[in-house]
């Protein structure tokens, strides 16, 4: 049996560019892709914290160290400059792989300053 699980998450990264007339995708700082284990052209889910939009596209590499999140093509209608996004990837894991699985999560402060990384989400308390 296999389960689809969270592979990686960029939490509250801010959109730096929204380019309607660019081939559809989402350009992400190459350092962040590497740190999160997201491959170029990998499918990503984007959740817009500011307007509730949820959409699917794929990741492309932006210049390393640029702090860029560029939402391109038709997706530029769903996220504007300054919007805060949660960008996730998911993968299928076998039961044996699940015993060792830990997602890669990057957390951002305003201005796309990387706050910290984690491999677990804290338990939500009542």
PDB file of C-alpha atoms in Angstrom:
ATOM      1  CA  UNK A   1       0.000   0.000   0.000  1.00  0.00           C
ATOM      2  CA  UNK A   2       1.169   3.523  -0.790  1.00  0.00           C
ATOM      3  CA  UNK A   3       0.206   6.855   0.770  1.00  0.00           C
ATOM      4  CA  UNK A   4       0.438  10.330  -0.713  1.00  0.00           C
ATOM      5  CA  UNK A   5       2.136  12.579   1.823  1.00  0.00           C
ATOM      6  CA  UNK A   6       3.499  16.104   2.109  1.00  0.00           C
ATOM      7  CA  UNK A   7       7.001  16.159   0.614  1.00  0.00           C
ATOM      8  CA  UNK A   8       7.918  19.842   0.946  1.00  0.00           C
ATOM      9  CA  UNK A   9       6.397  23.163   1.942  1.00  0.00           C
ATOM     10  CA  UNK A  10       7.380  26.818   1.599  1.00  0.00           C
ATOM     11  CA  UNK A  11       5.244  28.559   4.219  1.00  0.00           C
ATOM     12  CA  UNK A  12       4.225  32.184   3.657  1.00  0.00           C
ATOM     13  CA  UNK A  13       6.665  33.028   0.903  1.00  0.00           C
ATOM     14  CA  UNK A  14       5.734  36.364  -0.689  1.00  0.00           C
ATOM     15  CA  UNK A  15       5.125  36.838  -4.393  1.00  0.00           C
ATOM     16  CA  UNK A  16       7.805  39.112  -5.855  1.00  0.00           C
ATOM     17  CA  UNK A  17       6.582  38.978  -9.478  1.00  0.00           C
ATOM     18  CA  UNK A  18       3.307  38.134 -11.238  1.00  0.00           C
ATOM     19  CA  UNK A  19       3.948  37.899 -14.980  1.00  0.00           C
ATOM     20  CA  UNK A  20       0.873  37.208 -17.087  1.00  0.00           C
ATOM     21  CA  UNK A  21       2.718  37.056 -20.425  1.00  0.00           C
ATOM     22  CA  UNK A  22       5.247  34.405 -19.427  1.00  0.00           C
ATOM     23  CA  UNK A  23       5.100  30.677 -19.949  1.00  0.00           C
ATOM     24  CA  UNK A  24       3.025  29.273 -17.084  1.00  0.00           C
ATOM     25  CA  UNK A  25       4.903  28.178 -13.993  1.00  0.00           C
ATOM     26  CA  UNK A  26       6.188  29.457 -10.676  1.00  0.00           C
ATOM     27  CA  UNK A  27       9.815  30.577 -10.491  1.00  0.00           C
ATOM     28  CA  UNK A  28      11.308  29.907  -7.051  1.00  0.00           C
ATOM     29  CA  UNK A  29      14.739  30.939  -5.740  1.00  0.00           C
ATOM     30  CA  UNK A  30      17.024  28.034  -6.654  1.00  0.00           C
ATOM     31  CA  UNK A  31      18.488  27.875  -3.148  1.00  0.00           C
ATOM     32  CA  UNK A  32      15.012  27.300  -1.732  1.00  0.00           C
ATOM     33  CA  UNK A  33      14.239  24.597  -4.299  1.00  0.00           C
ATOM     34  CA  UNK A  34      17.404  22.754  -3.282  1.00  0.00           C
ATOM     35  CA  UNK A  35      16.790  23.211   0.442  1.00  0.00           C
ATOM     36  CA  UNK A  36      13.201  21.942   0.136  1.00  0.00           C
ATOM     37  CA  UNK A  37      14.083  19.117  -2.262  1.00  0.00           C
ATOM     38  CA  UNK A  38      11.752  20.426  -4.969  1.00  0.00           C
ATOM     39  CA  UNK A  39      12.857  19.587  -8.507  1.00  0.00           C
ATOM     40  CA  UNK A  40      12.541  21.900 -11.456  1.00  0.00           C
ATOM     41  CA  UNK A  41       9.322  21.088 -13.390  1.00  0.00           C
ATOM     42  CA  UNK A  42       7.863  19.286 -10.361  1.00  0.00           C
ATOM     43  CA  UNK A  43       4.133  19.805  -9.841  1.00  0.00           C
ATOM     44  CA  UNK A  44       3.356  22.200  -6.997  1.00  0.00           C
ATOM     45  CA  UNK A  45       0.162  23.190  -5.233  1.00  0.00           C
ATOM     46  CA  UNK A  46      -0.135  26.864  -4.324  1.00  0.00           C
ATOM     47  CA  UNK A  47      -2.425  28.155  -1.581  1.00  0.00           C
ATOM     48  CA  UNK A  48      -2.812  31.950  -1.487  1.00  0.00           C
ATOM     49  CA  UNK A  49      -3.149  33.062   2.144  1.00  0.00           C
ATOM     50  CA  UNK A  50      -4.392  36.518   1.136  1.00  0.00           C
ATOM     51  CA  UNK A  51      -7.275  35.663  -1.211  1.00  0.00           C
ATOM     52  CA  UNK A  52      -7.950  31.946  -0.681  1.00  0.00           C
ATOM     53  CA  UNK A  53      -7.066  30.911  -4.249  1.00  0.00           C
ATOM     54  CA  UNK A  54      -5.707  27.374  -4.639  1.00  0.00           C
ATOM     55  CA  UNK A  55      -4.085  26.241  -7.871  1.00  0.00           C
ATOM     56  CA  UNK A  56      -1.656  23.801  -9.440  1.00  0.00           C
ATOM     57  CA  UNK A  57       1.369  24.613 -11.580  1.00  0.00           C
ATOM     58  CA  UNK A  58       5.014  23.543 -11.742  1.00  0.00           C
ATOM     59  CA  UNK A  59       8.236  24.894 -10.296  1.00  0.00           C
ATOM     60  CA  UNK A  60      10.988  26.470 -12.350  1.00  0.00           C
ATOM     61  CA  UNK A  61      14.330  27.655 -11.054  1.00  0.00           C
ATOM     62  CA  UNK A  62      14.876  31.338 -10.320  1.00  0.00           C
ATOM     63  CA  UNK A  63      18.301  32.830  -9.709  1.00  0.00           C
ATOM     64  CA  UNK A  64      19.949  31.542  -6.521  1.00  0.00           C
ATOM     65  CA  UNK A  65      19.778  34.085  -3.713  1.00  0.00           C
ATOM     66  CA  UNK A  66      17.196  36.230  -5.524  1.00  0.00           C
ATOM     67  CA  UNK A  67      14.396  35.596  -2.971  1.00  0.00           C
ATOM     68  CA  UNK A  68      12.143  35.381  -6.031  1.00  0.00           C
ATOM     69  CA  UNK A  69       8.679  33.887  -6.146  1.00  0.00           C
ATOM     70  CA  UNK A  70       7.247  34.657  -9.587  1.00  0.00           C
ATOM     71  CA  UNK A  71       3.751  33.431 -10.390  1.00  0.00           C
ATOM     72  CA  UNK A  72       3.536  33.250 -14.175  1.00  0.00           C
ATOM     73  CA  UNK A  73       1.016  32.796 -16.960  1.00  0.00           C
ATOM     74  CA  UNK A  74      -2.665  32.325 -16.113  1.00  0.00           C
ATOM     75  CA  UNK A  75      -1.739  31.807 -12.438  1.00  0.00           C
ATOM     76  CA  UNK A  76      -0.767  35.496 -12.300  1.00  0.00           C
ATOM     77  CA  UNK A  77      -4.527  36.159 -12.079  1.00  0.00           C
ATOM     78  CA  UNK A  78      -4.598  34.194  -8.805  1.00  0.00           C
ATOM     79  CA  UNK A  79      -1.663  35.770  -6.937  1.00  0.00           C
ATOM     80  CA  UNK A  80      -0.275  39.291  -6.990  1.00  0.00           C
ATOM     81  CA  UNK A  81       2.948  40.888  -5.822  1.00  0.00           C
ATOM     82  CA  UNK A  82       3.085  40.870  -2.029  1.00  0.00           C
ATOM     83  CA  UNK A  83       0.610  38.019  -1.577  1.00  0.00           C
ATOM     84  CA  UNK A  84       1.661  35.352   0.907  1.00  0.00           C
ATOM     85  CA  UNK A  85       1.691  31.804  -0.440  1.00  0.00           C
ATOM     86  CA  UNK A  86       1.978  28.300   0.893  1.00  0.00           C
ATOM     87  CA  UNK A  87       3.673  26.209  -1.803  1.00  0.00           C
ATOM     88  CA  UNK A  88       3.496  22.426  -1.348  1.00  0.00           C
ATOM     89  CA  UNK A  89       4.606  19.288  -3.105  1.00  0.00           C
ATOM     90  CA  UNK A  90       3.349  15.800  -2.390  1.00  0.00           C
ATOM     91  CA  UNK A  91       4.784  12.383  -3.160  1.00  0.00           C
ATOM     92  CA  UNK A  92       3.723   8.760  -2.921  1.00  0.00           C
ATOM     93  CA  UNK A  93       5.509   6.664  -0.299  1.00  0.00           C
ATOM     94  CA  UNK A  94       5.439   2.962   0.517  1.00  0.00           C
ATOM     95  CA  UNK A  95       4.717   1.825   4.072  1.00  0.00           C
ATOM     96  CA  UNK A  96       8.431   1.085   4.508  1.00  0.00           C
ATOM     97  CA  UNK A  97       9.391   4.600   3.325  1.00  0.00           C
ATOM     98  CA  UNK A  98       6.846   6.201   5.668  1.00  0.00           C
ATOM     99  CA  UNK A  99       8.776   4.973   8.713  1.00  0.00           C
ATOM    100  CA  UNK A 100      11.624   7.353   7.747  1.00  0.00           C
ATOM    101  CA  UNK A 101       9.650  10.080   5.940  1.00  0.00           C
ATOM    102  CA  UNK A 102       9.932  13.669   7.140  1.00  0.00           C
ATOM    103  CA  UNK A 103       8.809  16.573   4.940  1.00  0.00           C
ATOM    104  CA  UNK A 104      11.152  19.503   4.238  1.00  0.00           C
ATOM    105  CA  UNK A 105       9.525  22.757   5.344  1.00  0.00           C
ATOM    106  CA  UNK A 106      10.820  26.302   4.949  1.00  0.00           C
ATOM    107  CA  UNK A 107       9.223  29.164   6.886  1.00  0.00           C
ATOM    108  CA  UNK A 108       9.404  32.786   5.771  1.00  0.00           C
ATOM    109  CA  UNK A 109       9.103  36.200   7.374  1.00  0.00           C
ATOM    110  CA  UNK A 110       8.046  39.341   5.459  1.00  0.00           C
ATOM    111  CA  UNK A 111      10.440  40.238   2.661  1.00  0.00           C
ATOM    112  CA  UNK A 112      11.078  36.547   1.976  1.00  0.00           C
ATOM    113  CA  UNK A 113      13.570  36.242   4.805  1.00  0.00           C
ATOM    114  CA  UNK A 114      13.968  32.574   5.629  1.00  0.00           C
ATOM    115  CA  UNK A 115      13.046  32.265   9.294  1.00  0.00           C
ATOM    116  CA  UNK A 116      13.752  28.576   9.874  1.00  0.00           C
ATOM    117  CA  UNK A 117      13.356  25.082   8.511  1.00  0.00           C
ATOM    118  CA  UNK A 118      11.648  22.081  10.034  1.00  0.00           C
ATOM    119  CA  UNK A 119      10.731  18.477   9.408  1.00  0.00           C
ATOM    120  CA  UNK A 120       7.545  18.459  11.512  1.00  0.00           C
ATOM    121  CA  UNK A 121       4.508  20.646  12.110  1.00  0.00           C
ATOM    122  CA  UNK A 122       3.819  21.348  15.787  1.00  0.00           C
ATOM    123  CA  UNK A 123       0.736  19.744  17.301  1.00  0.00           C
ATOM    124  CA  UNK A 124      -2.212  22.143  17.095  1.00  0.00           C
ATOM    125  CA  UNK A 125      -3.617  22.853  20.530  1.00  0.00           C
ATOM    126  CA  UNK A 126      -7.216  23.680  21.357  1.00  0.00           C
TER     127      UNK A 126
END
